[in-house]
Coordinates of C-alpha atoms in Angstrom, one line a residue:
M852 CA 88.1 109.0 133.0
S853 CA 86.3 111.4 130.3
Y854 CA 86.8 115.0 129.1
Y855 CA 84.3 116.7 127.1
R856 CA 84.3 120.3 125.9
N857 CA 82.8 122.6 128.4
G858 CA 81.7 119.8 130.2
H859 CA 79.0 118.5 127.1
G860 CA 79.3 118.4 123.5
P861 CA 81.8 116.3 121.1
K862 CA 84.9 115.1 122.1
L863 CA 87.4 117.2 120.0
F864 CA 91.5 116.8 119.5
A865 CA 94.2 117.7 117.3
E866 CA 96.7 115.1 115.8
F867 CA 100.3 116.4 115.7
F868 CA 102.7 114.3 113.5
A869 CA 99.4 113.4 111.6
G870 CA 100.7 111.2 108.8
I871 CA 98.2 109.9 107.2
G872 CA 96.1 109.9 109.7
L873 CA 96.4 106.6 111.7
M874 CA 95.8 108.0 115.1
R875 CA 92.7 109.5 113.9
L876 CA 91.4 106.1 112.7
G877 CA 92.0 104.8 116.5
L878 CA 90.6 107.5 117.9
E879 CA 87.3 107.9 115.7
K880 CA 86.1 104.7 116.5
A881 CA 86.4 105.8 120.2
G882 CA 83.8 108.9 119.8
W883 CA 86.7 111.5 119.1
E884 CA 86.2 114.3 116.2
I885 CA 88.9 116.0 114.6
A886 CA 89.5 119.6 114.8
F887 CA 93.0 119.9 113.7
A888 CA 95.9 118.3 112.1
N889 CA 99.3 118.8 111.1
D890 CA 102.5 117.5 109.5
I891 CA 105.4 118.7 107.8
D892 CA 105.6 115.6 105.4
P893 CA 103.9 117.3 101.6
T894 CA 103.4 113.6 100.8
K895 CA 101.8 112.0 104.0
E896 CA 99.3 115.0 103.6
S897 CA 98.7 114.1 100.0
I898 CA 97.7 110.5 101.5
Y899 CA 95.6 112.3 104.1
Q900 CA 93.4 114.3 102.0
T901 CA 92.9 111.5 99.5
H902 CA 91.4 109.4 102.4
F903 CA 90.0 112.2 104.5
K904 CA 88.1 114.4 102.6
D905 CA 87.4 116.8 105.3
S906 CA 91.3 117.7 105.5
E907 CA 91.0 121.7 103.8
N908 CA 88.7 122.3 106.9
H909 CA 91.8 121.3 109.5
F910 CA 95.2 120.1 108.1
H911 CA 97.7 122.2 108.4
L912 CA 101.3 121.6 106.4
G913 CA 103.9 122.8 107.8
D914 CA 107.2 122.6 110.4
I915 CA 105.7 122.2 114.3
H916 CA 107.8 124.8 114.7
Q917 CA 106.2 127.3 113.3
I918 CA 102.8 126.6 114.5
K919 CA 100.9 129.3 117.4
G920 CA 99.1 127.9 119.7
S921 CA 96.3 130.4 118.9
Q922 CA 96.0 128.2 115.5
V923 CA 94.9 125.4 117.6
P924 CA 91.3 125.4 118.9
N925 CA 89.3 124.2 121.5
I926 CA 90.3 120.4 122.5
S927 CA 90.3 118.1 125.0
L928 CA 93.1 116.1 123.4
A929 CA 96.3 116.5 121.7
T930 CA 98.1 113.5 119.9
A931 CA 102.1 113.5 119.5
S932 CA 103.1 110.5 117.5
F933 CA 106.9 112.8 116.9
P934 CA 109.5 111.2 115.2
C935 CA 111.4 107.8 116.7
T936 CA 114.5 108.1 114.3
D937 CA 116.8 109.5 117.1
L938 CA 115.3 107.6 119.3
S939 CA 116.6 104.7 118.0
L940 CA 119.2 102.5 116.7
A941 CA 118.7 103.8 113.0
G942 CA 119.2 107.5 114.5
R943 CA 122.4 106.5 116.4
R944 CA 120.2 107.5 119.7
E945 CA 120.7 110.8 119.4
G946 CA 117.6 111.7 121.3
L947 CA 115.2 114.4 122.1
S948 CA 118.2 117.0 120.9
G949 CA 118.1 114.9 117.7
S950 CA 117.4 116.8 114.1
Q951 CA 114.3 114.8 114.0
S952 CA 113.3 113.8 117.2
S953 CA 113.6 117.2 118.3
A954 CA 110.2 118.2 116.8
F955 CA 109.0 116.9 120.2
W956 CA 110.1 120.3 122.0
G957 CA 107.6 121.8 118.9
F958 CA 104.5 120.6 120.1
V959 CA 105.7 121.5 124.0
N960 CA 106.0 124.7 122.8
V961 CA 102.4 124.5 120.9
L962 CA 100.6 123.9 124.1
E963 CA 102.6 126.0 126.2
D964 CA 101.8 129.3 124.1
M965 CA 97.9 127.4 124.5
G966 CA 97.8 129.0 127.8
K967 CA 94.5 128.5 129.6
R968 CA 93.2 126.9 126.3
R969 CA 95.7 124.0 126.9
P970 CA 93.4 120.6 126.4
P971 CA 92.8 118.3 129.8
I972 CA 94.5 115.2 128.1
V973 CA 97.6 114.7 126.3
L974 CA 98.7 111.4 124.8
L975 CA 102.5 110.6 123.3
E976 CA 103.5 107.6 121.8
N977 CA 106.5 106.5 120.4
V978 CA 109.2 103.6 120.3
E979 CA 110.1 101.6 123.5
G980 CA 114.0 103.3 123.0
F981 CA 112.5 106.3 124.3
L982 CA 112.4 105.1 127.5
T983 CA 116.4 104.6 127.7
S984 CA 117.7 106.8 124.9
N985 CA 120.6 108.8 126.7
K986 CA 120.4 106.7 129.4
G987 CA 116.7 107.4 130.5
Q988 CA 117.1 111.6 130.3
D989 CA 115.2 111.9 127.3
F990 CA 112.4 110.2 129.2
K991 CA 112.6 112.1 131.9
E992 CA 113.1 115.9 130.5
A993 CA 109.7 114.8 128.6
L994 CA 107.5 113.9 131.6
L995 CA 109.1 116.8 133.5
A996 CA 108.2 119.5 130.4
L997 CA 104.4 118.4 130.6
N998 CA 104.7 118.4 134.1
G999 CA 105.6 122.0 134.0
L1000 CA 102.4 122.4 131.4
G1001 CA 100.7 121.4 133.9
Y1002 CA 100.0 117.7 133.2
S1003 CA 100.8 114.6 135.3
V1004 CA 101.5 111.7 133.6
D1005 CA 101.2 107.9 133.1
A1006 CA 103.3 105.5 131.3
F1007 CA 102.8 102.5 129.7
I1008 CA 104.1 99.7 126.7
I1009 CA 101.4 98.1 124.4
D1010 CA 102.7 95.3 121.5
A1011 CA 100.2 95.6 118.3
V1012 CA 101.3 91.4 118.0
R1013 CA 98.2 91.8 121.0
F1014 CA 95.7 92.9 117.8
V1015 CA 97.2 92.0 114.7
P1016 CA 99.7 89.4 114.0
Q1017 CA 102.3 92.0 113.7
S1018 CA 105.2 92.7 116.7
R1019 CA 105.1 96.7 116.8
V1020 CA 106.0 97.7 120.6
R1021 CA 105.1 101.2 121.4
L1022 CA 105.5 103.3 124.5
F1023 CA 102.5 105.9 125.4
V1024 CA 102.4 108.5 127.8
V1025 CA 99.1 110.1 129.0
G1026 CA 99.0 113.4 130.4
H1027 CA 96.1 115.1 132.0
K1028 CA 95.8 118.1 134.2
R1029 CA 96.1 117.7 138.1
I1030 CA 95.8 119.6 140.7
G1031 CA 97.6 118.6 144.0
E1032 CA 101.2 116.7 145.2
P1033 CA 103.3 114.6 143.1
E1034 CA 101.9 111.0 143.8
I1035 CA 104.6 108.9 145.8
V1036 CA 105.7 105.6 144.8
N1037 CA 107.4 103.3 146.9
E1038 CA 109.2 99.7 146.6
R1039 CA 106.1 98.1 147.9
Q1040 CA 103.9 99.3 145.0
L1041 CA 106.5 97.9 142.6
S1042 CA 103.9 94.8 142.3
F1043 CA 101.2 97.4 140.9
Y1044 CA 103.4 99.4 138.9
Q1045 CA 105.1 96.3 137.1
S1046 CA 102.3 94.8 135.1
E1047 CA 101.2 93.3 131.8
L1048 CA 101.4 97.0 130.4
R1049 CA 104.6 97.7 132.4
T1050 CA 107.6 95.9 132.0
Q1051 CA 110.2 96.0 134.8
K1052 CA 112.5 98.6 133.0
L1053 CA 109.5 101.3 132.6
A1054 CA 108.1 100.1 136.5
D1055 CA 111.9 101.0 137.5
F1056 CA 112.0 104.4 135.9
I1057 CA 109.0 105.3 138.0
L1058 CA 110.4 104.0 141.3
K1059 CA 113.6 106.2 140.5
H1060 CA 112.2 109.4 139.4
P1061 CA 110.0 110.2 142.1
E1062 CA 110.3 114.6 141.4
I1063 CA 108.1 113.6 138.0
N1064 CA 104.2 113.9 139.1
W1065 CA 102.9 110.7 138.1
S1066 CA 99.5 109.5 138.2
I1067 CA 99.8 105.8 137.5
R1068 CA 96.4 104.1 136.7
D1069 CA 96.0 100.4 137.8
L1070 CA 94.8 99.2 133.9
P1071 CA 93.5 96.3 132.0
N1072 CA 94.8 93.3 130.3
L1073 CA 95.5 93.3 126.7
P1074 CA 93.5 91.0 124.8
K1075 CA 94.9 87.8 123.2
S1076 CA 95.0 87.8 119.3
N1077 CA 95.2 84.4 117.6
S1078 CA 95.7 86.4 114.1
R1079 CA 99.0 85.0 112.4
L1080 CA 100.7 85.8 109.3
V1081 CA 98.9 83.7 107.5
D1082 CA 95.7 84.9 107.8
I1083 CA 96.9 87.8 106.3
I1084 CA 98.9 86.7 103.1
Q1085 CA 97.5 87.8 99.5
E1086 CA 97.2 85.4 96.8
I1087 CA 99.5 86.3 94.3
P1088 CA 100.0 84.2 91.1
E1089 CA 102.7 82.2 90.6
T1090 CA 103.7 83.7 87.0
S1091 CA 104.1 86.8 89.2
K1092 CA 107.2 89.4 88.7
D1093 CA 106.5 89.9 92.3
W1094 CA 108.6 86.9 93.3
W1095 CA 112.4 86.5 93.2
N1096 CA 113.9 84.3 90.9
E1097 CA 116.7 81.5 91.6
E1098 CA 119.3 84.1 91.7
R1099 CA 117.8 86.9 94.1
V1100 CA 116.7 83.6 96.1
Q1101 CA 119.9 82.4 97.1
Y1102 CA 121.5 85.5 97.6
L1103 CA 119.1 85.9 100.2
L1104 CA 119.3 82.6 101.6
N1105 CA 123.0 83.2 101.4
Q1106 CA 122.7 86.2 104.0
T1107 CA 120.7 84.0 106.7
F1108 CA 122.3 83.0 109.8
D1109 CA 122.9 79.1 110.3
R1110 CA 120.0 78.8 112.8
H1111 CA 117.6 79.9 110.5
K1112 CA 118.8 77.7 107.6
V1113 CA 118.0 75.0 109.8
L1114 CA 114.3 76.4 110.2
I1115 CA 114.1 76.8 106.8
E1116 CA 114.8 73.7 105.6
A1117 CA 112.5 71.8 107.6
A1118 CA 110.0 73.9 106.8
K1119 CA 111.1 73.2 103.0
G1120 CA 110.3 69.3 103.3
K1121 CA 106.3 69.9 104.8
E1122 CA 103.3 69.5 102.7
E1123 CA 101.9 72.8 103.6
Y1124 CA 103.7 76.0 103.6
T1125 CA 105.4 77.5 106.2
Y1126 CA 105.7 81.7 106.2
F1127 CA 108.8 83.2 107.5
T1128 CA 109.3 87.0 107.1
A1129 CA 113.1 88.7 107.3
F1130 CA 114.9 92.0 107.8
R1131 CA 118.1 92.9 106.5
R1132 CA 120.5 94.0 109.0
E1133 CA 124.2 94.8 109.5
R1134 CA 126.2 92.7 111.6
E1135 CA 129.7 92.4 112.1
G1136 CA 130.4 94.4 108.8
R1137 CA 127.9 92.9 107.1
S1138 CA 124.6 92.5 105.7
M1139 CA 122.6 89.4 107.1
A1140 CA 118.9 88.2 107.2
E1141 CA 117.4 88.0 110.1
I1142 CA 114.5 85.4 109.8
R1143 CA 111.4 85.6 112.2
S1144 CA 110.0 82.1 112.6
D1145 CA 106.9 82.3 114.9
G1146 CA 104.4 83.0 112.6
I1147 CA 104.5 86.7 113.5
A1148 CA 105.8 89.9 110.9
G1149 CA 107.9 92.3 112.1
C1150 CA 107.6 95.8 112.6
L1151 CA 106.5 97.6 109.6
R1152 CA 109.4 100.0 108.7
T1153 CA 110.0 102.3 105.6
P1154 CA 113.5 102.7 104.4
K1155 CA 113.2 106.3 105.4
G1156 CA 113.9 105.1 108.9
G1157 CA 116.8 103.1 108.4
S1158 CA 115.2 99.2 107.5
A1159 CA 114.4 97.7 104.4
R1160 CA 111.0 96.5 103.6
Q1161 CA 110.2 93.2 105.0
I1162 CA 110.5 90.3 103.1
L1163 CA 108.2 86.9 103.3
L1164 CA 109.4 83.7 103.0
R1165 CA 106.8 80.7 101.3
V1166 CA 108.4 78.1 102.2
G1167 CA 107.0 73.6 101.3
K1168 CA 106.3 71.8 98.9
G1169 CA 109.9 71.1 98.4
E1170 CA 110.2 74.8 97.6
I1171 CA 111.6 78.3 99.1
S1172 CA 109.4 80.9 97.3
I1173 CA 110.1 84.6 98.2
R1174 CA 108.9 88.4 97.7
L1175 CA 108.2 91.6 99.4
L1176 CA 105.3 91.8 101.2
S1177 CA 103.1 93.8 99.1
P1178 CA 101.2 96.9 100.3
R1179 CA 98.0 95.2 100.5
E1180 CA 99.7 92.5 103.1
C1181 CA 101.0 95.6 105.0
A1182 CA 97.8 97.4 105.5
R1183 CA 95.7 94.2 106.4
L1184 CA 99.0 94.2 109.6

């Protein structure tokens, strides 16, 4: 379904929690045009301004709770990739009442303040933990809030690994203005709701909450990507200080689970390089290195979000070399 301003002209959107403009990059490829962007972080604004030379025309730095509906122009779509910290273990699962993820309610307030000018479509994006935060209560309240603004909703889950060699699972909610009674959901429809983009957990949530005004669509299957971690590796000179010294390498290996050490040792004896990634995690009161060995990078994160930078292991030809993923590699992912 396509929505155009006044039935014609450009498809305009507003990007809330814009960050450095990644949602914009995707939407522009689909023919959308940016009309308004907002974020609270000056550093992200600076990066956004460097990349998008038109930012002074539409980027508004500040707390979303201070944004008025009158500041937002007429648009067909509003997106909200609101802070995920409180919906994950990193934020101790404080949910939509947490200090950061509660910014979602600021987005709701902006839409409410827009009145009859509310866009016909809204798009939420967050971590999969949004579905289970506070035993599903946060997700329920968020969807009911959109219902209260006149939007019926659909939800689905996509892993970025279907497009790039990085596992990044995200939950999406699409709301669109709808007139009529809520869609009736019953057990016989479970096979329809549970699909490649809707896990059993999400399908169960839909079935258990008929009080939500749903508008569930039959979605197409995702592409299958053949891209792997090795395809994005940057050539870093052996003499570069980016490679860790022997002491630091051994320190990480000593933090590795025995089952992962077996995989590393097996790869060490091969004639070609095998690439692994690792994150440090707190496990049973101590820092451990969790190794990923399927040729896919783990989800890119920031230290601010509660996790360390991702570590790359190049193993083979009798050697184990370790460094952090480079900025270029992160960009390629």
